mmCIF file of C-alpha atoms in Angstrom:
data_model
loop_
_atom_site.group_PDB
_atom_site.id
_atom_site.type_symbol
_atom_site.label_atom_id
_atom_site.label_comp_id
_atom_site.label_asym_id
_atom_site.label_seq_id
_atom_site.Cartn_x
_atom_site.Cartn_y
_atom_site.Cartn_z
ATOM 1 C CA MET A 1 0.007 0.040 0.071
ATOM 2 C CA SER A 2 2.998 2.285 0.101
ATOM 3 C CA ASP A 3 3.158 2.525 -3.692
ATOM 4 C CA VAL A 4 0.401 5.048 -4.243
ATOM 5 C CA THR A 5 0.347 7.926 -6.644
ATOM 6 C CA THR A 6 -1.569 11.025 -5.521
ATOM 7 C CA ILE A 7 -2.776 13.491 -8.068
ATOM 8 C CA ALA A 8 -4.434 16.696 -6.800
ATOM 9 C CA VAL A 9 -7.421 18.035 -8.616
ATOM 10 C CA GLY A 10 -6.600 21.733 -7.850
ATOM 11 C CA ASP A 11 -7.242 22.336 -4.107
ATOM 12 C CA ASP A 12 -10.478 20.376 -4.118
ATOM 13 C CA TYR A 13 -9.713 16.621 -3.862
ATOM 14 C CA ASP A 14 -7.209 13.948 -4.665
ATOM 15 C CA VAL A 15 -7.107 10.875 -6.927
ATOM 16 C CA LEU A 16 -5.250 7.966 -5.450
ATOM 17 C CA ILE A 17 -3.923 5.437 -7.799
ATOM 18 C CA GLY A 18 -2.258 2.270 -6.526
ATOM 19 C CA SER A 19 -2.489 -1.596 -5.911
ATOM 20 C CA GLY A 20 -4.349 -3.007 -2.986
ATOM 21 C CA VAL A 21 -5.720 0.415 -1.811
ATOM 22 C CA LEU A 22 -9.404 -0.374 -1.403
ATOM 23 C CA ALA A 23 -9.046 -0.099 2.432
ATOM 24 C CA ARG A 24 -8.263 3.438 2.095
ATOM 25 C CA VAL A 25 -11.753 4.551 0.980
ATOM 26 C CA GLY A 26 -12.700 5.840 4.399
ATOM 27 C CA THR A 27 -9.652 8.190 4.498
ATOM 28 C CA LEU A 28 -11.368 10.130 1.574
ATOM 29 C CA LEU A 29 -14.699 10.532 3.322
ATOM 30 C CA GLY A 30 -13.754 13.001 6.153
ATOM 31 C CA GLY A 31 -14.385 12.743 9.903
ATOM 32 C CA ASP A 32 -17.984 13.997 10.196
ATOM 33 C CA VAL A 33 -19.608 11.360 7.954
ATOM 34 C CA GLU A 34 -21.698 8.751 9.816
ATOM 35 C CA ARG A 35 -23.851 6.889 7.265
ATOM 36 C CA VAL A 36 -22.531 5.789 3.751
ATOM 37 C CA LEU A 37 -24.495 4.404 0.819
ATOM 38 C CA VAL A 38 -22.269 2.086 -1.420
ATOM 39 C CA VAL A 39 -23.790 1.960 -4.862
ATOM 40 C CA HIS A 40 -22.719 -0.924 -7.105
ATOM 41 C CA PRO A 41 -23.845 -3.150 -10.048
ATOM 42 C CA PRO A 42 -24.741 -6.771 -9.338
ATOM 43 C CA THR A 43 -21.474 -8.052 -11.064
ATOM 44 C CA LEU A 44 -19.451 -6.226 -8.323
ATOM 45 C CA SER A 45 -21.250 -7.467 -5.287
ATOM 46 C CA VAL A 46 -18.017 -9.108 -3.805
ATOM 47 C CA LEU A 47 -15.938 -6.065 -4.489
ATOM 48 C CA ALA A 48 -18.591 -3.786 -2.921
ATOM 49 C CA GLY A 49 -18.579 -6.108 0.086
ATOM 50 C CA ARG A 50 -14.890 -5.456 0.543
ATOM 51 C CA VAL A 51 -15.570 -1.696 0.512
ATOM 52 C CA GLU A 52 -18.336 -2.255 3.066
ATOM 53 C CA VAL A 53 -16.150 -4.218 5.422
ATOM 54 C CA ALA A 54 -13.324 -1.477 5.065
ATOM 55 C CA LEU A 55 -15.906 1.262 5.950
ATOM 56 C CA THR A 56 -17.636 -0.635 8.700
ATOM 57 C CA GLU A 57 -14.278 -1.382 10.384
ATOM 58 C CA GLN A 58 -13.609 2.369 10.414
ATOM 59 C CA GLY A 59 -16.991 3.005 12.248
ATOM 60 C CA TYR A 60 -19.337 3.958 9.441
ATOM 61 C CA ALA A 61 -22.914 2.678 9.252
ATOM 62 C CA VAL A 62 -22.993 1.296 5.698
ATOM 63 C CA HIS A 63 -26.064 0.726 3.475
ATOM 64 C CA ARG A 64 -25.737 -0.838 0.151
ATOM 65 C CA ALA A 65 -27.763 -0.394 -3.109
ATOM 66 C CA GLU A 66 -27.397 -2.734 -6.168
ATOM 67 C CA VAL A 67 -28.290 -0.975 -9.448
ATOM 68 C CA PRO A 68 -28.460 -2.233 -12.958
ATOM 69 C CA ASP A 69 -25.519 -2.892 -15.191
ATOM 70 C CA ALA A 70 -24.165 -0.343 -17.715
ATOM 71 C CA GLU A 71 -26.389 2.423 -19.145
ATOM 72 C CA ALA A 72 -29.396 0.900 -17.619
ATOM 73 C CA ALA A 73 -28.287 2.281 -14.236
ATOM 74 C CA LYS A 74 -28.351 5.894 -15.558
ATOM 75 C CA THR A 75 -32.076 6.823 -15.504
ATOM 76 C CA ILE A 76 -34.079 9.113 -13.309
ATOM 77 C CA GLY A 77 -36.086 6.276 -12.113
ATOM 78 C CA VAL A 78 -32.985 4.496 -10.507
ATOM 79 C CA ALA A 79 -31.890 7.799 -9.166
ATOM 80 C CA ALA A 80 -35.306 8.335 -7.452
ATOM 81 C CA ASP A 81 -35.058 4.790 -6.016
ATOM 82 C CA LEU A 82 -31.767 5.741 -4.383
ATOM 83 C CA TRP A 83 -33.073 8.993 -2.984
ATOM 84 C CA ALA A 84 -35.826 7.087 -1.451
ATOM 85 C CA LEU A 85 -33.407 4.794 0.227
ATOM 86 C CA LEU A 86 -31.448 7.762 1.589
ATOM 87 C CA GLY A 87 -34.608 9.135 2.904
ATOM 88 C CA ARG A 88 -35.729 5.958 4.727
ATOM 89 C CA ALA A 89 -32.210 5.582 6.162
ATOM 90 C CA GLY A 90 -32.136 9.087 7.465
ATOM 91 C CA PHE A 91 -29.248 10.463 5.463
ATOM 92 C CA THR A 92 -28.260 13.934 6.421
ATOM 93 C CA ARG A 93 -25.919 16.516 4.852
ATOM 94 C CA THR A 94 -22.931 15.266 6.730
ATOM 95 C CA ASP A 95 -23.376 11.683 5.281
ATOM 96 C CA ALA A 96 -22.091 10.345 1.949
ATOM 97 C CA VAL A 97 -22.290 8.092 -1.052
ATOM 98 C CA VAL A 98 -19.612 5.851 -2.481
ATOM 99 C CA GLY A 99 -19.937 4.734 -6.029
ATOM 100 C CA VAL A 100 -18.247 1.444 -6.867
ATOM 101 C CA GLY A 101 -18.286 0.492 -10.520
ATOM 102 C CA GLY A 102 -17.758 1.713 -14.033
ATOM 103 C CA GLY A 103 -18.442 5.166 -15.370
ATOM 104 C CA THR A 104 -22.236 4.587 -15.431
ATOM 105 C CA VAL A 105 -22.176 3.865 -11.720
ATOM 106 C CA THR A 106 -19.895 6.734 -10.844
ATOM 107 C CA ASP A 107 -22.050 9.112 -12.917
ATOM 108 C CA LEU A 108 -25.191 7.943 -11.222
ATOM 109 C CA ALA A 109 -23.679 7.882 -7.651
ATOM 110 C CA GLY A 110 -22.435 11.414 -8.174
ATOM 111 C CA PHE A 111 -25.851 12.635 -9.539
ATOM 112 C CA VAL A 112 -27.653 11.041 -6.492
ATOM 113 C CA ALA A 113 -25.207 12.739 -4.081
ATOM 114 C CA ALA A 114 -25.550 16.145 -5.943
ATOM 115 C CA GLY A 115 -29.404 16.018 -5.598
ATOM 116 C CA TRP A 116 -29.775 14.797 -2.053
ATOM 117 C CA LEU A 117 -30.325 17.692 0.264
ATOM 118 C CA ARG A 118 -28.749 19.769 -2.525
ATOM 119 C CA GLY A 119 -25.420 18.102 -2.217
ATOM 120 C CA VAL A 120 -23.684 15.440 -0.026
ATOM 121 C CA ARG A 121 -20.313 14.158 -0.269
ATOM 122 C CA VAL A 122 -19.463 11.366 -2.697
ATOM 123 C CA VAL A 123 -16.299 9.215 -3.082
ATOM 124 C CA GLN A 124 -15.790 7.349 -6.405
ATOM 125 C CA VAL A 125 -14.172 3.949 -6.534
ATOM 126 C CA PRO A 126 -13.993 3.353 -10.324
ATOM 127 C CA THR A 127 -13.503 -0.336 -11.296
ATOM 128 C CA THR A 128 -12.942 0.081 -14.992
ATOM 129 C CA LEU A 129 -10.244 1.884 -17.054
ATOM 130 C CA LEU A 130 -12.714 4.198 -18.330
ATOM 131 C CA GLY A 131 -13.943 5.124 -14.960
ATOM 132 C CA MET A 132 -10.464 5.607 -13.736
ATOM 133 C CA VAL A 133 -9.191 8.033 -16.392
ATOM 134 C CA ASP A 134 -12.522 9.772 -17.237
ATOM 135 C CA ALA A 135 -15.843 9.285 -15.652
ATOM 136 C CA ALA A 136 -14.862 9.267 -11.919
ATOM 137 C CA VAL A 137 -12.540 12.352 -12.169
ATOM 138 C CA GLY A 138 -13.925 15.718 -12.642
ATOM 139 C CA GLY A 139 -17.417 16.032 -10.994
ATOM 140 C CA LYS A 140 -19.569 15.689 -14.044
ATOM 141 C CA THR A 141 -22.543 13.639 -13.034
ATOM 142 C CA GLY A 142 -25.709 12.770 -14.829
ATOM 143 C CA VAL A 143 -28.362 10.348 -16.133
ATOM 144 C CA ASN A 144 -29.542 9.725 -19.706
ATOM 145 C CA THR A 145 -33.045 10.434 -21.244
ATOM 146 C CA ALA A 146 -34.690 9.091 -24.468
ATOM 147 C CA GLU A 147 -33.429 12.352 -26.179
ATOM 148 C CA GLY A 148 -29.783 11.775 -25.383
ATOM 149 C CA LYS A 149 -26.818 10.888 -23.066
ATOM 150 C CA ASN A 150 -26.030 12.881 -19.944
ATOM 151 C CA LEU A 151 -28.550 15.594 -20.852
ATOM 152 C CA VAL A 152 -29.702 15.812 -17.202
ATOM 153 C CA GLY A 153 -26.995 16.221 -14.692
ATOM 154 C CA ALA A 154 -24.951 18.434 -12.415
ATOM 155 C CA PHE A 155 -21.343 19.467 -11.582
ATOM 156 C CA HIS A 156 -20.635 17.865 -8.270
ATOM 157 C CA PRO A 157 -16.834 17.308 -7.451
ATOM 158 C CA PRO A 158 -16.199 14.179 -5.351
ATOM 159 C CA ALA A 159 -14.360 14.191 -1.919
ATOM 160 C CA GLY A 160 -11.821 11.821 -3.520
ATOM 161 C CA VAL A 161 -11.373 9.247 -6.163
ATOM 162 C CA LEU A 162 -9.723 5.793 -5.339
ATOM 163 C CA CYS A 163 -8.196 3.791 -8.239
ATOM 164 C CA ASP A 164 -7.131 0.326 -7.303
ATOM 165 C CA VAL A 165 -5.437 -0.846 -10.450
ATOM 166 C CA ASP A 166 -5.705 -4.541 -9.044
ATOM 167 C CA VAL A 167 -9.379 -4.638 -9.827
ATOM 168 C CA LEU A 168 -8.633 -4.264 -13.645
ATOM 169 C CA ALA A 169 -7.439 -7.909 -13.742
ATOM 170 C CA THR A 170 -11.016 -9.129 -13.826
ATOM 171 C CA LEU A 171 -12.170 -6.570 -16.342
ATOM 172 C CA PRO A 172 -13.249 -8.145 -19.709
ATOM 173 C CA GLU A 173 -10.511 -7.367 -22.342
ATOM 174 C CA ALA A 174 -13.108 -5.498 -24.606
ATOM 175 C CA ASP A 175 -13.862 -3.206 -21.718
ATOM 176 C CA LEU A 176 -10.173 -2.600 -21.097
ATOM 177 C CA VAL A 177 -9.629 -1.883 -24.784
ATOM 178 C CA ALA A 178 -12.627 0.522 -24.881
ATOM 179 C CA GLY A 179 -11.182 2.340 -21.969
ATOM 180 C CA LEU A 180 -7.950 2.991 -23.828
ATOM 181 C CA ALA A 181 -9.772 5.371 -26.168
ATOM 182 C CA GLU A 182 -10.075 7.945 -23.385
ATOM 183 C CA VAL A 183 -6.341 7.334 -22.549
ATOM 184 C CA ILE A 184 -5.390 7.915 -26.171
ATOM 185 C CA LYS A 185 -7.661 10.958 -26.302
ATOM 186 C CA CYS A 186 -5.497 12.579 -23.709
ATOM 187 C CA GLY A 187 -2.386 11.839 -25.829
ATOM 188 C CA PHE A 188 -3.914 13.822 -28.826
ATOM 189 C CA ILE A 189 -5.137 16.732 -26.791
ATOM 190 C CA ALA A 190 -2.470 17.289 -24.204
ATOM 191 C CA ASP A 191 0.290 14.726 -23.647
ATOM 192 C CA PRO A 192 1.885 13.191 -26.907
ATOM 193 C CA ALA A 193 4.033 10.915 -24.494
ATOM 194 C CA ILE A 194 0.936 8.877 -24.104
ATOM 195 C CA LEU A 195 0.904 8.077 -27.904
ATOM 196 C CA ASP A 196 4.553 7.274 -27.927
ATOM 197 C CA LEU A 197 4.063 4.808 -25.056
ATOM 198 C CA VAL A 198 1.122 3.102 -26.873
ATOM 199 C CA GLU A 199 2.751 2.952 -30.217
ATOM 200 C CA ALA A 200 6.003 1.582 -28.687
ATOM 201 C CA ASP A 201 4.162 -1.469 -27.229
ATOM 202 C CA PRO A 202 0.451 -1.597 -27.932
ATOM 203 C CA GLU A 203 0.090 -5.041 -26.379
ATOM 204 C CA ALA A 204 1.750 -3.853 -23.048
ATOM 205 C CA ALA A 205 -1.033 -1.107 -23.037
ATOM 206 C CA ARG A 206 -3.610 -3.818 -22.937
ATOM 207 C CA ARG A 207 -2.086 -5.851 -20.214
ATOM 208 C CA THR A 208 -3.224 -5.294 -16.560
ATOM 209 C CA ASP A 209 -0.077 -6.976 -15.231
ATOM 210 C CA ASN A 210 2.224 -4.560 -17.093
ATOM 211 C CA PRO A 211 3.428 -1.466 -15.502
ATOM 212 C CA ARG A 212 3.007 0.409 -18.735
ATOM 213 C CA LEU A 213 -0.766 0.483 -18.223
ATOM 214 C CA ARG A 214 -0.379 2.192 -14.788
ATOM 215 C CA GLU A 215 1.834 4.888 -16.287
ATOM 216 C CA LEU A 216 -0.791 5.432 -18.987
ATOM 217 C CA ILE A 217 -3.412 5.744 -16.236
ATOM 218 C CA GLU A 218 -1.440 8.136 -14.239
ATOM 219 C CA ARG A 219 -0.720 10.363 -17.332
ATOM 220 C CA ALA A 220 -4.304 10.474 -18.454
ATOM 221 C CA VAL A 221 -5.600 11.337 -14.898
ATOM 222 C CA ARG A 222 -2.985 14.107 -14.723
ATOM 223 C CA VAL A 223 -4.251 15.601 -17.980
ATOM 224 C CA LYS A 224 -7.856 15.493 -16.844
ATOM 225 C CA ALA A 225 -6.961 16.808 -13.344
ATOM 226 C CA GLU A 226 -5.072 19.796 -14.811
ATOM 227 C CA VAL A 227 -7.980 20.663 -17.169
ATOM 228 C CA VAL A 228 -10.676 20.216 -14.521
ATOM 229 C CA ALA A 229 -8.795 22.315 -11.933
ATOM 230 C CA ALA A 230 -8.719 25.100 -14.437
ATOM 231 C CA ASP A 231 -12.305 24.926 -15.530
ATOM 232 C CA LEU A 232 -14.764 22.968 -13.263
ATOM 233 C CA ARG A 233 -17.879 23.814 -15.030
ATOM 234 C CA GLU A 234 -16.861 23.435 -18.679
ATOM 235 C CA SER A 235 -17.170 27.052 -19.536
ATOM 236 C CA SER A 236 -13.942 27.172 -21.677
ATOM 237 C CA LEU A 237 -10.880 24.835 -21.438
ATOM 238 C CA ARG A 238 -12.610 21.794 -20.111
ATOM 239 C CA GLU A 239 -14.449 21.336 -23.522
ATOM 240 C CA ILE A 240 -11.190 19.940 -24.845
ATOM 241 C CA LEU A 241 -11.825 16.685 -22.930
ATOM 242 C CA ASN A 242 -14.851 16.158 -25.275
ATOM 243 C CA TYR A 243 -12.422 15.531 -28.199
ATOM 244 C CA GLY A 244 -14.408 12.848 -30.303
ATOM 245 C CA HIS A 245 -17.347 12.958 -28.157
ATOM 246 C CA THR A 246 -20.060 14.885 -30.239
ATOM 247 C CA PHE A 247 -19.868 12.242 -32.919
ATOM 248 C CA GLY A 248 -19.050 9.457 -30.507
ATOM 249 C CA HIS A 249 -22.195 10.277 -28.382
ATOM 250 C CA ALA A 250 -24.314 10.218 -31.519
ATOM 251 C CA ILE A 251 -23.112 6.745 -32.347
ATOM 252 C CA GLU A 252 -24.061 5.629 -28.860
ATOM 253 C CA GLN A 253 -27.453 6.989 -29.017
ATOM 254 C CA VAL A 254 -28.155 5.701 -32.541
ATOM 255 C CA GLU A 255 -26.952 2.205 -31.625
ATOM 256 C CA GLY A 256 -29.091 2.229 -28.483
ATOM 257 C CA TYR A 257 -26.019 2.141 -26.209
ATOM 258 C CA THR A 258 -25.067 -1.241 -27.489
ATOM 259 C CA TRP A 259 -21.644 0.108 -28.483
ATOM 260 C CA ARG A 260 -19.180 0.593 -25.578
ATOM 261 C CA HIS A 261 -18.429 4.249 -24.961
ATOM 262 C CA GLY A 262 -14.792 4.032 -25.807
ATOM 263 C CA GLU A 263 -15.507 2.259 -29.032
ATOM 264 C CA ALA A 264 -17.787 5.034 -30.140
ATOM 265 C CA ILE A 265 -15.350 7.693 -29.063
ATOM 266 C CA SER A 266 -12.570 6.066 -30.980
ATOM 267 C CA VAL A 267 -14.628 6.591 -34.205
ATOM 268 C CA GLY A 268 -15.470 9.977 -33.012
ATOM 269 C CA MET A 269 -11.871 10.998 -32.844
ATOM 270 C CA VAL A 270 -11.204 9.758 -36.340
ATOM 271 C CA TYR A 271 -14.246 11.799 -37.475
ATOM 272 C CA VAL A 272 -13.073 15.046 -35.899
ATOM 273 C CA ALA A 273 -9.541 14.487 -37.246
ATOM 274 C CA GLU A 274 -11.114 14.273 -40.798
ATOM 275 C CA LEU A 275 -13.275 17.275 -39.952
ATOM 276 C CA ALA A 276 -10.250 19.198 -38.966
ATOM 277 C CA ARG A 277 -8.438 18.319 -42.179
ATOM 278 C CA LEU A 278 -11.422 19.286 -44.349
ATOM 279 C CA THR A 279 -11.727 22.768 -42.591
ATOM 280 C CA GLY A 280 -8.029 23.554 -42.770
ATOM 281 C CA HIS A 281 -7.179 23.000 -39.105
ATOM 282 C CA LEU A 282 -4.971 20.038 -40.042
ATOM 283 C CA ALA A 283 -3.319 21.117 -43.150
ATOM 284 C CA GLY A 284 -0.327 19.941 -45.313
ATOM 285 C CA PRO A 285 1.764 16.794 -44.795
ATOM 286 C CA GLU A 286 1.966 17.213 -41.043
ATOM 287 C CA GLY A 287 -1.848 17.276 -40.814
ATOM 288 C CA GLU A 288 -2.352 14.276 -43.068
ATOM 289 C CA ALA A 289 0.118 12.445 -40.939
ATOM 290 C CA LEU A 290 -1.763 13.304 -37.791
ATOM 291 C CA VAL A 291 -5.017 12.131 -39.255
ATOM 292 C CA ALA A 292 -3.530 8.897 -40.253
ATOM 293 C CA ARG A 293 -1.846 8.524 -36.755
ATOM 294 C CA HIS A 294 -5.484 8.692 -35.292
ATOM 295 C CA ARG A 295 -6.352 5.505 -37.276
ATOM 296 C CA SER A 296 -3.055 3.644 -36.597
ATOM 297 C CA VAL A 297 -2.704 4.187 -32.900
ATOM 298 C CA LEU A 298 -6.445 3.442 -32.282
ATOM 299 C CA ALA A 299 -6.431 0.392 -34.461
ATOM 300 C CA SER A 300 -3.086 -0.843 -32.823
ATOM 301 C CA VAL A 301 -5.018 -1.579 -29.561
ATOM 302 C CA GLY A 302 -7.968 -2.981 -31.111
ATOM 303 C CA LEU A 303 -10.294 -0.007 -31.373
ATOM 304 C CA PRO A 304 -12.700 0.686 -34.331
ATOM 305 C CA THR A 305 -11.998 3.566 -36.554
ATOM 306 C CA THR A 306 -14.973 3.312 -38.980
ATOM 307 C CA TYR A 307 -18.751 3.212 -38.583
ATOM 308 C CA ARG A 308 -21.640 2.125 -41.019
ATOM 309 C CA ASP A 309 -22.358 4.569 -43.767
ATOM 310 C CA ASP A 310 -26.239 4.557 -43.687
ATOM 311 C CA ARG A 311 -26.942 6.387 -40.491
ATOM 312 C CA TRP A 312 -26.148 9.985 -41.282
ATOM 313 C CA GLU A 313 -29.560 11.582 -40.760
ATOM 314 C CA ASP A 314 -29.961 9.805 -37.462
ATOM 315 C CA LEU A 315 -26.317 10.817 -36.390
ATOM 316 C CA LEU A 316 -26.946 14.462 -37.290
ATOM 317 C CA THR A 317 -30.149 14.590 -35.398
ATOM 318 C CA ALA A 318 -28.380 13.147 -32.375
ATOM 319 C CA MET A 319 -25.479 15.609 -32.744
ATOM 320 C CA ARG A 320 -27.786 18.522 -32.771
ATOM 321 C CA ARG A 321 -28.990 17.515 -29.261
ATOM 322 C CA ASP A 322 -25.422 17.519 -27.883
ATOM 323 C CA LYS A 323 -24.704 19.582 -24.804
ATOM 324 C CA LYS A 324 -21.843 21.510 -26.554
ATOM 325 C CA SER A 325 -24.285 22.932 -29.134
ATOM 326 C CA ARG A 326 -25.230 26.543 -28.856
ATOM 327 C CA GLY A 327 -28.773 27.125 -30.284
ATOM 328 C CA SER A 328 -28.584 25.420 -33.842
ATOM 329 C CA THR A 329 -24.847 25.792 -33.950
ATOM 330 C CA LEU A 330 -22.887 22.579 -33.723
ATOM 331 C CA ARG A 331 -19.582 22.929 -31.945
ATOM 332 C CA PHE A 332 -16.625 20.415 -32.222
ATOM 333 C CA VAL A 333 -13.274 20.066 -30.506
ATOM 334 C CA VAL A 334 -10.691 19.699 -33.209
ATOM 335 C CA LEU A 335 -6.901 19.820 -33.415
ATOM 336 C CA ASP A 336 -4.717 22.589 -35.043
ATOM 337 C CA GLY A 337 -1.747 20.191 -34.437
ATOM 338 C CA LEU A 338 -0.680 17.596 -32.034
ATOM 339 C CA ALA A 339 -1.725 18.744 -28.413
ATOM 340 C CA ARG A 340 -3.226 21.957 -29.816
ATOM 341 C CA PRO A 341 -6.903 21.520 -29.395
ATOM 342 C CA THR A 342 -9.328 24.399 -30.482
ATOM 343 C CA ARG A 343 -13.068 24.685 -31.219
ATOM 344 C CA LEU A 344 -14.823 24.481 -34.486
ATOM 345 C CA ALA A 345 -18.305 26.170 -34.510
ATOM 346 C CA GLY A 346 -20.916 25.829 -37.316
ATOM 347 C CA PRO A 347 -19.260 23.731 -40.042
ATOM 348 C CA SER A 348 -21.525 23.413 -43.061
ATOM 349 C CA ASP A 349 -23.706 20.246 -43.384
ATOM 350 C CA GLU A 350 -21.803 19.494 -46.493
ATOM 351 C CA THR A 351 -18.513 19.531 -44.692
ATOM 352 C CA LEU A 352 -20.076 17.393 -41.832
ATOM 353 C CA ARG A 353 -21.376 14.855 -44.277
ATOM 354 C CA ALA A 354 -17.974 14.799 -46.114
ATOM 355 C CA ALA A 355 -16.194 13.907 -42.854
ATOM 356 C CA TYR A 356 -18.814 11.046 -42.365
ATOM 357 C CA GLY A 357 -18.038 9.703 -45.736
ATOM 358 C CA LEU A 358 -14.410 9.259 -44.781
ATOM 359 C CA VAL A 359 -15.194 7.207 -41.678
ATOM 360 C CA GLY A 360 -18.091 5.279 -43.313
ATOM 361 C CA THR A 361 -18.007 1.725 -44.305
ATOM 362 C CA PRO A 362 -20.780 -0.101 -46.207
ATOM 363 C CA ALA A 363 -23.524 -1.156 -43.803
ATOM 364 C CA THR A 364 -23.220 -4.777 -44.774
ATOM 365 C CA ALA A 365 -19.560 -4.828 -43.656
ATOM 366 C CA ALA A 366 -19.966 -2.777 -40.645
ATOM 367 C CA ALA A 367 -19.375 -4.439 -37.343
ATOM 368 C CA ASN A 368 -19.567 -3.310 -33.639
#
């Protein structure tokens, strides 16, 4: 437990990254907490039990709530059930919620904590790569609606985040690979060393028993921590973390959330790279090389870089509902060069469609 990396998110809270650190969850709660609700999916009952034991041994009164797997957890109905549980258990403003699971669970747990009594403490214990490097860090919480992903939510920074890399050993390989999309995203927008590390040994990046993966996690968390500390409420700089997400979220919605988030974001990054090239942001041989690098580095770890070519109208409708839109104007994060993100507002429908054509593959050949 001595080998722990602590990454500060401004002056607000810390992210602890290490092996065998689950027992430290109570140290992030603070001394005035009495009751704790541990939220987890059914697949993580044993792990949640370990968190419960650690908290109980530290004197907390622990309640547990099992929520559905994946995006099915992120509904207002599930949130309402959890609020009812908090009410029955007598949770006060000095009590807390702990989210144990992937990004959907930490999003939900944070949203429930943000809403109860206008905000109680939440500690996030992400158990997926995606959760560790993205969803659990930053304080963005929310649930989905039929109209789109994360359209109802709140900014509610956690009291702390605990990343025990040992739990990734049980993560299905497809989920680990999907999480690498958010790691690679950080390489393109801020830390090119991430790309170099992945390209030097893509297989090491996919292995939970290889120290390369922990290094990638720490680098990605540092990128997000620095951006979030500078812009908690996504008023300016923080938008760069949405690189690839406008198109990626549209894929998720059109596919009924059957695509993993990272898979959709992978295609979304290729899409905005092509969009940047078409609009002159990535110009000349260097620009062409950077667009090609998107495809090569993502494909090297097993992520998709294309999407079926017969869904344009549905995708466009979904993108127009995106949170980053302003009125009828679509906004995208694009690159002016490696680690040089900027914003592109209001590209023409013809340009948007042309970029789609460059990532499209015949529907009969498309595969998730």
